[in-house]
Amino acid sequence: MAPKFSEPSVKRKVHHNDGSRAKKAKTTTGPKHKKVEPKASESDGATFSDSDDGGAALKQGKTANGQAAGKALEKGQTSREAHAKQKQLAQERKAAKPLADEVQRTKKLWERLRRKSHVPKEERQQLVDELFSIITGRIKDFVLKHDAVRAVQTAIKYSTPVQRKQIAKELQGAYAQLAESRYAKFLIGKLLVQNDTEIRDIIIPEFYGKIRKLINHSEASWILDDIYRGAATKEQKAHMLREWYGPEFALFKSGNKGEVTADLSKILAEEPSKRSTVLKYLCDMTNNLIQKKMTGFTMLHDAMLQYFLNLKPDSEELKEFVEVVKGDENGDLLKNMAFTKSGARLACLLLAHGSAKDRKQILKTYKDTFQLISGDPHGHMILLAAYDLIDDTVLTSKSIFPEILGKAEDLDPGNIAFMANDPNARIVSLYLFEGQSKSLFPSSHADDLELLSELHEIRKTTSKKDAEVRRKELVASMSPQMLAAVAAFGKELAATSFGCQFIADILLSSVGDKTAALEAVAATAAGEPNPALPEDADPLYPPPPHLSLTPHGGKLYKTLIAGGRFDRETGTVKRIEPPLNFADILYPVIKDHIMQWAVGPSSFTVLGLLEAPDFSSKKELLKLLKSEKKTVERAATAAETTAGGVKPKSKNKDNGSKSKSGGNQGARLLLEKLQA
């Protein structure tokens, strides 16, 4: 199926620049050393002219000695004068070109317009109007000139919707040619960036029937893929992708009621006789781009995925395809695939269907890019697939964990903060500890769960190790770095909601000595919860609030004190073994300010201490709270007020049910404990 990759074997003779001569080829006729004497008219170079080299013919002036003017200065002429004369001749040649004056004027207008902040609005509008008066009706003559096309792009930038549509219609029929131009291709992007549906529907259909030619063009391929990825509708994408299946698919629609589809499985289901022809054509197109090192196109990755999905499992075609992907020099294909939806899915499927050797080679290809792809909306799925599919957990842990986390003794705070707070990277760092929980996979990542479900189904026949055994082995390998990260950067991590979730998941699910990490988390609670602002504090940049005053901070302390996660089915907390005993670590840190905690936003933390079965200072805490019972009562019954001391209006009308009264709910529950 796939053509073999081979390097050209033609050897060329080296041309020497040091004066040495290479061996001459023998001739069959004529003398060996015949010397050709130049004619008198040729000896002085008089027969050479600019026109011979493709330029305009120059008038050959004569000096007093009969030499050409281009060879020596005229009598009494300085080099400055000679340069001025040459410049004048160049200007005369430019002036002889079509639209010379108009192009020169548009360049002047562009020079002024491009300095946006230096041009008043009224003057800019006048300049734009003048620019449109010059280019209207002859835009095609301007856009193919490298210096004039910039002025047209500026005109589009400051144009009205009506003027943009006028330009788009005037260029109708020339967009494929513009896409192949080194400079004019950017004009297409300028027209499409405004998301005008009418302009989009004028431009994109002009590429139909020319996809194979344009995707292989060095200039047109990039703008074509940009259009496919960012501007085309679903139907337009289908039109463009169908052309990868054969010339006939560029002309005829497929599907019910004239619906256009690029789903190759549906097309082959309707016309099974064309399977071998379509797959060969598609294979040739993809291989052609791979050999040219043009592997970053979204359209290419979509086409490769369609090809892969229609190959039979364990077939020779599938094995050859895997070899083509793995055999790409420097692994650029696999690396580029990680950053598109179809490419990342294809990489995951290759891991799922591949042998142990294939998986090892694919994982090796991504070396030095694991952290980069961990934060990508699509690439992070490749790491999750590696967790779930590769049986050699030693290989997985040694390849991935040191790169995304660093070594336990040499952790980078910026790296850890990224892995804890980035919406995609945090999934990579916590997936082994938390699984497919809703807190880790929100609705925006629903596609991730679908792909994982597909991979798990394939895993039943391609992986030998039990899934839970594999997960526990990876957790054991990952735990030292994660616990070291919490111990070293507990304060920085606890400053954000995602960081607090990161800390809780690591301490509840990791294995190993957690003492240093627990002490670091407890240290974040030190200090007075409501300190007075220093006199020199900047009101515009106040210091961050105490962690006990934040919702995520209070939830973190409460979870660690409980020592497990809440189970909705049983309504109880499932405590981990061995227990954390976080209550005994936290209490000495907050003991001096315990009443402020009891009546503040983190009152549930104090309540958790009383309810913790492993808290050794429960009697001491109860005695202290009872001595300040009136303070707790005031907090429990105080009316809810705003910052200005005004009671806010209730958003919910009384519907006969018992409404929530004001006051601190945690303090109210503490009061019940004290009265029991």
XYZ file of C-alpha atoms in Angstrom:
676
model
C 0.000 0.000 0.000
C 2.426 2.572 1.196
C 5.322 3.428 -1.057
C 8.770 2.874 0.348
C 10.715 5.887 1.500
C 14.021 6.209 -0.320
C 16.659 8.854 -0.674
C 17.799 9.951 -4.149
C 20.998 8.123 -5.174
C 22.124 10.410 -8.001
C 25.615 11.774 -7.417
C 26.558 15.128 -8.865
C 30.072 16.350 -9.727
C 31.404 19.017 -7.468
C 32.211 22.387 -9.048
C 35.515 23.654 -7.711
C 35.859 27.290 -6.767
C 39.579 27.230 -6.086
C 40.681 27.394 -9.702
C 41.215 23.638 -10.136
C 39.567 22.123 -13.165
C 37.499 18.973 -13.229
C 38.157 16.320 -15.873
C 36.508 17.156 -19.207
C 34.301 14.679 -21.008
C 35.779 13.209 -24.167
C 34.199 14.279 -27.435
C 33.785 12.040 -30.432
C 34.620 14.626 -33.106
C 36.662 17.783 -33.455
C 40.082 18.760 -32.229
C 40.818 18.339 -28.577
C 42.264 21.786 -27.897
C 40.635 24.118 -30.350
C 40.800 27.681 -29.098
C 37.980 29.954 -30.195
C 39.128 33.490 -30.841
C 36.550 36.120 -29.798
C 35.385 38.541 -32.432
C 36.436 42.121 -32.180
C 32.886 43.230 -31.528
C 32.595 40.752 -28.634
C 35.878 41.424 -26.919
C 34.768 44.658 -25.330
C 31.450 43.218 -24.133
C 29.419 45.489 -26.406
C 27.040 42.701 -27.431
C 25.822 42.090 -23.858
C 22.757 43.978 -22.734
C 20.186 43.957 -19.957
C 17.642 42.563 -22.380
C 19.675 39.360 -22.694
C 19.163 38.759 -18.947
C 15.480 39.529 -19.037
C 15.748 43.251 -18.212
C 14.995 46.363 -20.238
C 17.526 47.387 -22.873
C 19.752 50.250 -21.755
C 21.121 52.967 -23.998
C 24.826 52.435 -24.274
C 26.553 55.790 -23.923
C 30.132 56.306 -25.081
C 32.993 57.798 -23.123
C 35.750 59.898 -24.599
C 37.803 56.705 -25.005
C 34.949 54.937 -26.817
C 34.061 52.742 -23.818
C 30.498 51.978 -22.758
C 29.023 54.264 -20.116
C 28.255 51.268 -17.910
C 31.924 50.348 -17.802
C 33.454 53.680 -16.823
C 32.417 57.111 -15.655
C 31.853 59.819 -18.229
C 34.435 62.566 -18.387
C 34.021 64.844 -15.397
C 31.282 62.664 -13.863
C 31.423 61.769 -10.188
C 30.232 58.517 -8.650
C 27.319 60.375 -7.032
C 26.156 61.597 -10.443
C 26.534 58.132 -11.942
C 24.448 56.655 -9.109
C 21.789 59.317 -9.600
C 21.634 58.499 -13.301
C 21.232 54.796 -12.570
C 18.458 55.583 -10.119
C 16.734 57.722 -12.714
C 16.876 54.905 -15.253
C 15.360 52.488 -12.700
C 12.535 54.921 -12.012
C 11.887 55.271 -15.723
C 11.588 51.497 -16.045
C 9.117 51.396 -13.146
C 7.115 54.243 -14.637
C 6.777 52.301 -17.872
C 4.959 49.448 -16.104
C 1.117 49.268 -16.071
C -0.617 51.165 -13.232
C 2.728 52.574 -12.126
C 1.320 55.871 -10.884
C -1.630 54.205 -9.143
C 0.591 51.644 -7.397
C 2.930 54.378 -6.251
C 0.013 56.360 -4.807
C -1.454 53.330 -3.022
C 1.933 52.686 -1.421
C 1.984 56.259 -0.129
C -1.518 55.837 1.290
C -0.530 52.533 2.887
C 2.534 54.102 4.505
C 0.235 56.600 6.171
C -2.597 54.231 7.086
C -0.444 51.544 8.655
C 0.525 53.935 11.471
C -2.901 53.667 13.051
C -2.203 55.558 16.269
C -0.675 58.505 14.391
C -3.584 59.133 12.033
C -6.759 60.918 13.199
C -10.012 59.140 12.463
C -11.238 61.762 9.985
C -7.996 61.729 8.023
C -7.937 57.928 7.996
C -11.426 57.831 6.504
C -10.370 60.246 3.758
C -7.319 58.123 2.975
C -9.423 54.935 2.868
C -11.934 56.583 0.515
C -9.128 57.667 -1.785
C -7.612 54.186 -1.671
C -10.929 52.618 -2.655
C -11.342 55.097 -5.479
C -8.018 53.890 -6.913
C -8.444 50.117 -6.540
C -12.161 49.732 -7.268
C -12.731 47.977 -10.561
C -9.139 46.772 -10.951
C -8.378 44.951 -7.692
C -7.176 41.869 -9.578
C -4.389 43.989 -11.076
C -3.269 45.108 -7.611
C -3.478 41.916 -5.552
C -0.881 40.021 -7.586
C 1.737 42.739 -7.071
C 3.719 42.132 -3.913
C 3.940 45.810 -3.020
C 0.366 46.774 -3.943
C -1.412 43.859 -2.233
C -0.534 45.317 1.173
C -2.519 48.409 0.339
C -5.520 46.253 -0.590
C -5.237 44.405 2.734
C -5.217 47.758 4.537
C -8.291 48.794 2.575
C -10.051 45.621 3.770
C -8.970 46.283 7.344
C -10.683 49.681 7.444
C -13.524 48.873 5.056
C -17.228 48.650 5.775
C -19.111 45.338 5.347
C -20.479 46.579 2.024
C -16.994 47.458 0.751
C -15.621 44.057 1.830
C -18.362 42.264 -0.063
C -17.634 44.449 -3.081
C -13.956 43.407 -2.995
C -14.862 39.737 -2.488
C -17.205 39.764 -5.495
C -14.673 41.571 -7.674
C -12.064 38.896 -6.908
C -14.498 36.083 -7.683
C -12.891 33.464 -9.878
C -9.326 34.303 -8.809
C -9.119 32.917 -5.257
C -7.322 29.704 -6.204
C -4.702 31.815 -7.994
C -4.449 34.175 -5.007
C -3.922 31.220 -2.661
C -0.831 30.227 -4.663
C 0.650 33.720 -4.390
C 3.239 34.308 -1.711
C 1.679 37.613 -0.684
C -1.903 37.603 -1.996
C -2.851 34.516 0.057
C -2.985 36.700 3.174
C -5.688 38.797 1.552
C -7.985 35.744 1.623
C -7.450 35.489 5.348
C -8.249 39.199 5.761
C -11.574 38.689 4.008
C -12.525 35.595 6.020
C -11.450 36.801 9.448
C -14.574 38.969 9.761
C -16.801 35.845 9.770
C -19.081 37.190 7.057
C -21.158 34.241 5.821
C -21.767 35.741 2.372
C -18.043 36.319 1.777
C -17.243 32.837 3.132
C -19.723 31.255 0.709
C -18.170 33.205 -2.173
C -14.572 32.182 -1.447
C -14.605 28.584 -0.202
C -16.563 26.964 -3.082
C -13.889 28.218 -5.481
C -11.493 25.652 -4.011
C -13.775 22.710 -4.800
C -12.220 20.425 -7.370
C -8.732 21.832 -6.736
C -7.974 20.445 -3.264
C -5.385 17.891 -4.407
C -3.452 20.516 -6.350
C -3.621 23.212 -3.661
C -2.818 20.998 -0.659
C 0.440 20.026 -2.374
C 1.330 23.642 -3.218
C 3.985 25.195 -0.990
C 2.059 28.460 -0.553
C -1.593 27.514 -1.050
C -1.541 24.534 1.318
C -1.278 26.638 4.484
C -4.074 29.080 3.701
C -6.241 26.189 2.460
C -5.817 24.311 5.741
C -6.446 27.494 7.742
C -9.719 27.933 5.867
C -10.650 24.285 6.424
C -9.875 24.467 10.140
C -11.210 27.892 11.067
C -13.683 29.225 8.500
C -15.429 26.388 6.653
C -18.803 25.044 7.751
C -19.397 21.352 8.395
C -20.797 20.894 4.882
C -17.915 22.816 3.287
C -15.392 20.703 5.208
C -17.112 17.586 3.894
C -16.839 18.889 0.320
C -13.122 19.536 0.768
C -12.317 16.256 2.516
C -14.223 14.144 -0.044
C -11.691 15.134 -2.687
C -9.124 13.008 -0.833
C -11.145 9.921 -1.826
C -10.902 10.354 -5.604
C -11.673 12.785 -8.434
C -15.274 11.604 -8.785
C -16.076 12.555 -5.176
C -15.317 16.194 -5.945
C -18.240 16.272 -8.360
C -20.997 14.075 -6.954
C -22.781 14.267 -3.616
C -23.455 11.305 -1.385
C -26.007 10.404 1.225
C -29.736 10.794 1.608
C -31.556 13.859 0.277
C -28.405 15.206 -1.336
C -26.588 15.448 1.992
C -22.824 15.858 1.678
C -20.843 13.521 3.879
C -17.125 12.924 4.304
C -17.635 9.847 6.497
C -15.761 7.258 4.475
C -17.548 4.329 6.122
C -20.916 5.643 4.863
C -19.538 6.219 1.373
C -18.068 2.719 1.175
C -21.292 1.234 2.560
C -23.151 2.748 -0.398
C -20.481 1.794 -2.937
C -18.462 -1.168 -1.568
C -16.990 -1.901 -5.005
C -14.922 1.289 -4.793
C -13.215 0.374 -1.529
C -9.810 -0.569 -2.919
C -9.753 2.362 -5.367
C -10.714 4.924 -2.745
C -8.276 3.628 -0.129
C -5.419 3.579 -2.636
C -6.140 7.151 -3.755
C -6.384 8.319 -0.144
C -3.193 6.488 0.793
C -1.291 8.055 -2.101
C -2.376 11.572 -1.119
C -1.427 11.148 2.526
C 1.917 9.514 1.704
C 2.733 12.303 -0.722
C 2.359 14.949 1.997
C 4.249 12.853 4.547
C 7.201 12.522 2.171
C 7.164 16.282 1.604
C 7.273 16.845 5.390
C 3.959 18.717 5.192
C 2.464 16.937 8.204
C 0.872 19.727 10.213
C -2.420 20.025 8.326
C -5.714 19.369 10.073
C -7.145 18.154 6.761
C -4.365 15.571 6.488
C -5.079 14.270 9.992
C -8.819 14.042 9.259
C -8.090 12.086 6.078
C -5.668 9.744 7.881
C -8.257 9.040 10.578
C -10.870 8.178 7.949
C -8.387 5.837 6.290
C -7.494 4.120 9.572
C -11.110 3.648 10.663
C -11.889 1.792 7.435
C -9.012 -0.683 7.624
C -9.680 -4.201 8.804
C -8.092 -5.153 12.155
C -4.867 -7.160 11.867
C -4.787 -6.619 8.106
C -1.609 -6.006 6.146
C -2.919 -2.563 5.209
C -3.186 -1.638 8.894
C 0.339 -2.874 9.639
C 1.758 -0.929 6.694
C -0.088 2.216 7.794
C 1.351 1.948 11.311
C 4.823 1.581 9.845
C 4.336 4.677 7.682
C 3.322 6.736 10.719
C 6.172 5.418 12.868
C 8.689 5.702 10.042
C 8.298 9.451 9.606
C 11.707 11.036 10.099
C 12.120 12.924 13.408
C 8.557 11.956 14.382
C 7.116 15.239 13.131
C 3.925 13.537 11.956
C 3.037 12.075 15.352
C 3.966 15.293 17.140
C 1.788 17.394 14.838
C -1.067 14.938 15.176
C -1.204 15.593 18.918
C -2.537 19.111 18.366
C -5.627 18.316 16.290
C -8.758 16.449 17.335
C -8.561 13.785 14.633
C -4.778 13.491 14.948
C -4.888 12.952 18.718
C -7.652 10.376 18.350
C -5.648 8.562 15.683
C -2.552 8.521 17.909
C -4.647 7.035 20.742
C -6.070 4.372 18.425
C -2.572 3.499 17.214
C -1.570 2.955 20.843
C -4.669 0.838 21.390
C -4.194 -1.409 18.349
C -0.399 -1.453 18.297
C 1.908 -4.099 19.664
C 4.110 -3.544 22.718
C 6.950 -2.563 20.379
C 4.739 -0.089 18.518
C 3.580 1.519 21.758
C 7.128 1.894 22.996
C 8.237 3.575 19.764
C 5.242 5.938 19.711
C 5.884 6.920 23.324
C 9.550 7.495 22.530
C 8.574 9.837 19.680
C 6.828 12.187 22.110
C 9.893 12.528 24.323
C 10.554 16.189 25.285
C 6.994 17.184 24.306
C 4.953 15.528 27.081
C 4.454 18.712 29.073
C 3.522 20.660 25.947
C 0.875 18.179 24.842
C -0.409 17.728 28.416
C -1.808 21.258 28.262
C -3.315 20.879 24.786
C -7.109 20.407 24.451
C -6.506 17.327 22.283
C -2.946 16.181 23.010
C -3.557 15.415 26.691
C -5.646 12.412 25.622
C -2.505 10.705 24.303
C -1.069 10.663 27.823
C -4.304 9.288 29.278
C -4.250 6.585 26.573
C -0.666 5.714 27.541
C -1.777 5.351 31.190
C -4.625 3.004 30.255
C -3.082 0.960 27.431
C 0.641 0.361 27.977
C 1.227 -2.699 30.148
C 4.857 -1.788 30.824
C 4.237 0.664 33.670
C 7.956 1.093 34.273
C 8.348 2.420 30.736
C 5.362 4.751 31.159
C 6.509 6.143 34.503
C 10.120 6.673 33.430
C 9.111 8.304 30.147
C 6.307 10.638 31.271
C 6.469 11.482 34.982
C 9.972 13.021 35.173
C 9.135 15.286 32.226
C 5.737 16.587 33.342
C 6.580 16.798 37.064
C 10.354 16.701 37.401
C 12.346 14.636 39.843
C 11.231 14.597 43.477
C 14.423 16.349 44.594
C 14.400 18.976 41.834
C 10.851 20.250 41.274
C 10.038 23.379 39.289
C 7.322 25.514 40.978
C 6.097 26.885 37.662
C 5.835 23.393 36.252
C 3.860 22.130 39.265
C 1.526 25.147 39.197
C 0.840 24.504 35.509
C 0.054 20.825 36.049
C -2.284 21.687 38.944
C -4.192 24.631 37.446
C -4.291 24.208 33.670
C -7.743 22.846 32.632
C -6.148 20.093 30.505
C -2.850 19.414 32.279
C -4.626 18.868 35.615
C -6.491 15.948 34.039
C -3.151 14.354 33.142
C -1.785 14.817 36.661
C -4.906 13.674 38.580
C -6.501 11.053 36.296
C -4.725 8.152 37.996
C -5.813 9.392 41.443
C -9.366 10.540 40.776
C -10.493 8.541 37.740
C -13.359 9.737 35.537
C -14.984 11.989 38.130
C -17.198 14.911 37.140
C -14.938 17.353 38.962
C -12.050 16.302 36.716
C -14.044 15.884 33.483
C -16.608 18.704 33.250
C -19.118 18.888 30.406
C -16.552 20.675 28.232
C -14.498 17.453 28.234
C -17.334 15.068 27.365
C -15.477 13.988 24.202
C -12.597 12.798 26.388
C -14.869 10.329 28.177
C -16.216 9.002 24.864
C -12.709 8.365 23.563
C -11.654 6.708 26.833
C -14.676 4.423 26.614
C -13.673 3.463 23.055
C -10.082 2.773 24.133
C -11.184 0.676 27.104
C -13.273 -1.500 24.790
C -10.278 -2.092 22.492
C -8.047 -2.700 25.514
C -9.963 -5.874 26.359
C -8.338 -7.652 23.418
C -4.989 -5.871 23.103
C -3.756 -5.501 26.703
C -2.932 -8.301 29.109
C -2.566 -6.514 32.465
C -5.579 -5.835 34.682
C -6.633 -2.173 34.546
C -6.683 -1.678 38.329
C -3.283 -3.311 38.750
C -1.865 -1.033 36.060
C -3.358 2.048 37.739
C -1.987 1.154 41.187
C 1.493 0.564 39.786
C 1.458 3.983 38.099
C 0.141 5.671 41.264
C 2.977 4.113 43.250
C 5.498 5.481 40.723
C 3.916 8.928 40.588
C 3.327 9.432 44.324
C 6.856 10.494 45.385
C 6.906 13.468 42.974
C 3.353 14.484 43.830
C 3.859 14.364 47.602
C 7.135 16.240 47.232
C 5.316 18.902 45.191
C 2.670 19.391 47.895
C 5.332 19.537 50.609
C 7.420 22.092 48.702
C 4.691 24.300 47.227
C 1.699 23.783 49.498
C 1.120 27.510 50.035
C 1.260 28.337 46.317
C -1.017 25.439 45.377
C -3.585 26.252 48.069
C -4.030 29.761 46.655
C -6.357 28.499 43.894
C -9.434 26.297 43.772
C -7.821 23.822 41.347
C -4.702 23.802 43.506
C -6.718 22.834 46.590
C -8.366 20.004 44.654
C -4.896 18.906 43.533
C -3.703 18.776 47.167
C -6.767 16.876 48.386
C -6.615 14.245 45.632
C -2.906 13.645 46.151
C -3.158 13.284 49.927
C -6.206 11.017 49.744
C -5.088 8.736 46.894
C -1.274 8.635 46.845
C 0.879 6.085 48.647
C 3.926 6.662 50.810
C 4.924 8.943 53.690
C 2.579 11.944 53.704
C 3.808 13.619 56.887
C 5.776 16.445 55.224
C 2.944 17.190 52.800
C 0.319 17.293 55.582
C 2.489 19.622 57.678
C 2.958 21.922 54.678
C -0.807 22.120 54.162
C -1.393 22.779 57.863
C 1.164 25.602 57.715
C -1.042 27.429 55.200
C -3.592 27.935 58.020
C -1.138 29.765 60.286
C -1.738 33.345 61.306
C -4.740 35.465 62.244
C -7.701 34.940 59.905
C -8.725 38.606 59.964
C -5.519 40.632 60.293
C -5.625 44.419 60.164
C -4.243 45.912 56.974
C -0.856 47.603 57.411
C -0.849 51.374 57.114
C 1.337 51.321 53.994
C -0.862 48.779 52.206
C -1.860 49.682 48.666
C -5.692 49.809 48.471
C -5.552 48.885 44.779
C -3.489 45.761 45.465
C -4.558 44.397 48.864
C -2.817 41.292 50.199
C -4.527 37.949 49.481
C -7.078 36.860 52.097
C -6.298 34.248 54.695
C -6.971 30.776 53.322
C -9.683 30.151 55.936
C -11.697 33.012 54.426
C -11.838 31.405 50.972
C -14.401 28.725 49.988
C -11.772 26.420 48.480
C -9.513 26.725 51.539
C -12.273 25.799 53.995
C -13.320 22.857 51.821
C -9.720 21.588 51.653
C -9.302 21.591 55.453
C -12.705 19.963 55.968
C -11.943 17.188 53.454
C -8.534 16.377 54.932
C -9.921 16.368 58.492
C -12.659 13.949 57.405
C -9.907 11.756 55.951
C -11.825 10.577 52.908
C -14.336 11.382 50.180
C -18.071 11.695 50.726
C -20.089 8.840 49.227
C -23.483 10.058 47.983
C -24.957 6.557 47.893
C -24.304 5.770 51.551
C -24.320 9.360 52.819
C -21.068 8.790 54.716
C -17.380 9.566 54.317
C -15.218 6.681 53.122
C -12.046 7.104 55.150
C -8.748 5.983 53.653
C -6.249 3.596 55.183
C -3.926 4.404 56.789
C -5.755 7.483 58.185
C -4.297 10.952 57.638
C -4.815 12.199 61.247
C -4.833 15.711 59.814
C -6.897 17.027 62.740
C -4.013 16.534 65.174
C -1.608 18.257 62.745
C -3.873 21.242 62.051
C -5.156 22.006 65.565
C -1.854 23.200 67.086
C -1.454 25.623 64.160
C -4.889 27.285 64.535
C -5.344 26.839 68.316
C -4.517 30.483 69.159
C -7.208 31.780 66.753
C -9.747 28.972 67.117
C -12.652 31.284 68.014
C -12.154 33.333 64.860
C -12.312 30.077 62.894
C -15.424 28.962 64.805
C -17.429 32.093 63.955
C -15.886 32.801 60.540
C -16.372 31.414 57.018
C -14.424 28.236 57.890
C -16.532 27.330 60.929
C -17.123 23.914 59.350
C -13.413 23.230 59.817
C -13.845 23.501 63.590
C -16.998 21.380 63.362
C -14.986 18.783 61.449
C -12.424 18.674 64.252
C -15.158 17.785 66.769
C -16.567 15.096 64.454
C -13.202 13.533 63.522
C -12.876 10.093 65.181
C -9.074 10.356 65.372
C -8.876 13.871 66.916
C -7.017 13.572 70.228
C -7.732 17.097 71.572
C -11.525 16.990 71.288
C -12.125 17.586 75.046
C -9.777 20.554 75.088
C -11.535 22.102 72.077
C -15.003 21.560 73.579
C -13.921 23.198 76.816
C -12.561 26.208 74.944
C -15.716 26.592 72.849
C -18.000 26.314 75.898
C -16.079 29.096 77.596
C -16.916 31.301 74.568
C -20.445 29.971 74.100
C -22.022 33.422 73.921
C -19.695 34.369 71.068
C -20.781 31.267 69.168
C -24.467 32.082 69.887
C -24.096 35.601 68.487
C -22.497 34.258 65.311
C -25.179 31.570 64.951
C -28.131 33.969 65.348
C -26.703 37.142 63.782
C -28.718 38.569 60.885
C -27.028 38.366 57.515
C -25.801 41.812 56.464
C -23.920 43.308 53.592
C -20.609 45.061 53.854
C -22.463 48.326 54.574
C -24.420 46.825 57.455
C -27.720 46.587 55.521
C -29.676 43.352 55.520
C -30.031 42.119 51.918
C -33.423 41.337 50.430
C -34.293 37.672 50.060
C -34.267 36.479 46.464
C -36.810 33.695 47.180
C -40.364 34.457 48.194
C -41.911 32.643 51.147
C -43.659 29.551 49.752
C -44.709 28.111 53.099
C -41.477 26.168 53.645
C -39.053 26.927 56.407
C -36.647 29.567 55.108
C -33.020 29.675 56.010
C -32.342 32.203 58.730
C -29.326 34.462 58.775
C -26.159 33.771 60.699
C -23.297 31.348 60.420
C -24.564 27.836 59.627
C -21.361 26.222 60.898
C -21.577 28.170 64.151
C -25.208 27.026 64.548
C -24.161 23.382 64.250
C -21.320 24.005 66.710
C -23.824 25.463 69.155
C -25.904 22.289 68.903
C -22.783 20.279 69.735
C -22.135 22.458 72.776
C -25.729 22.139 74.008
C -25.840 18.347 73.604
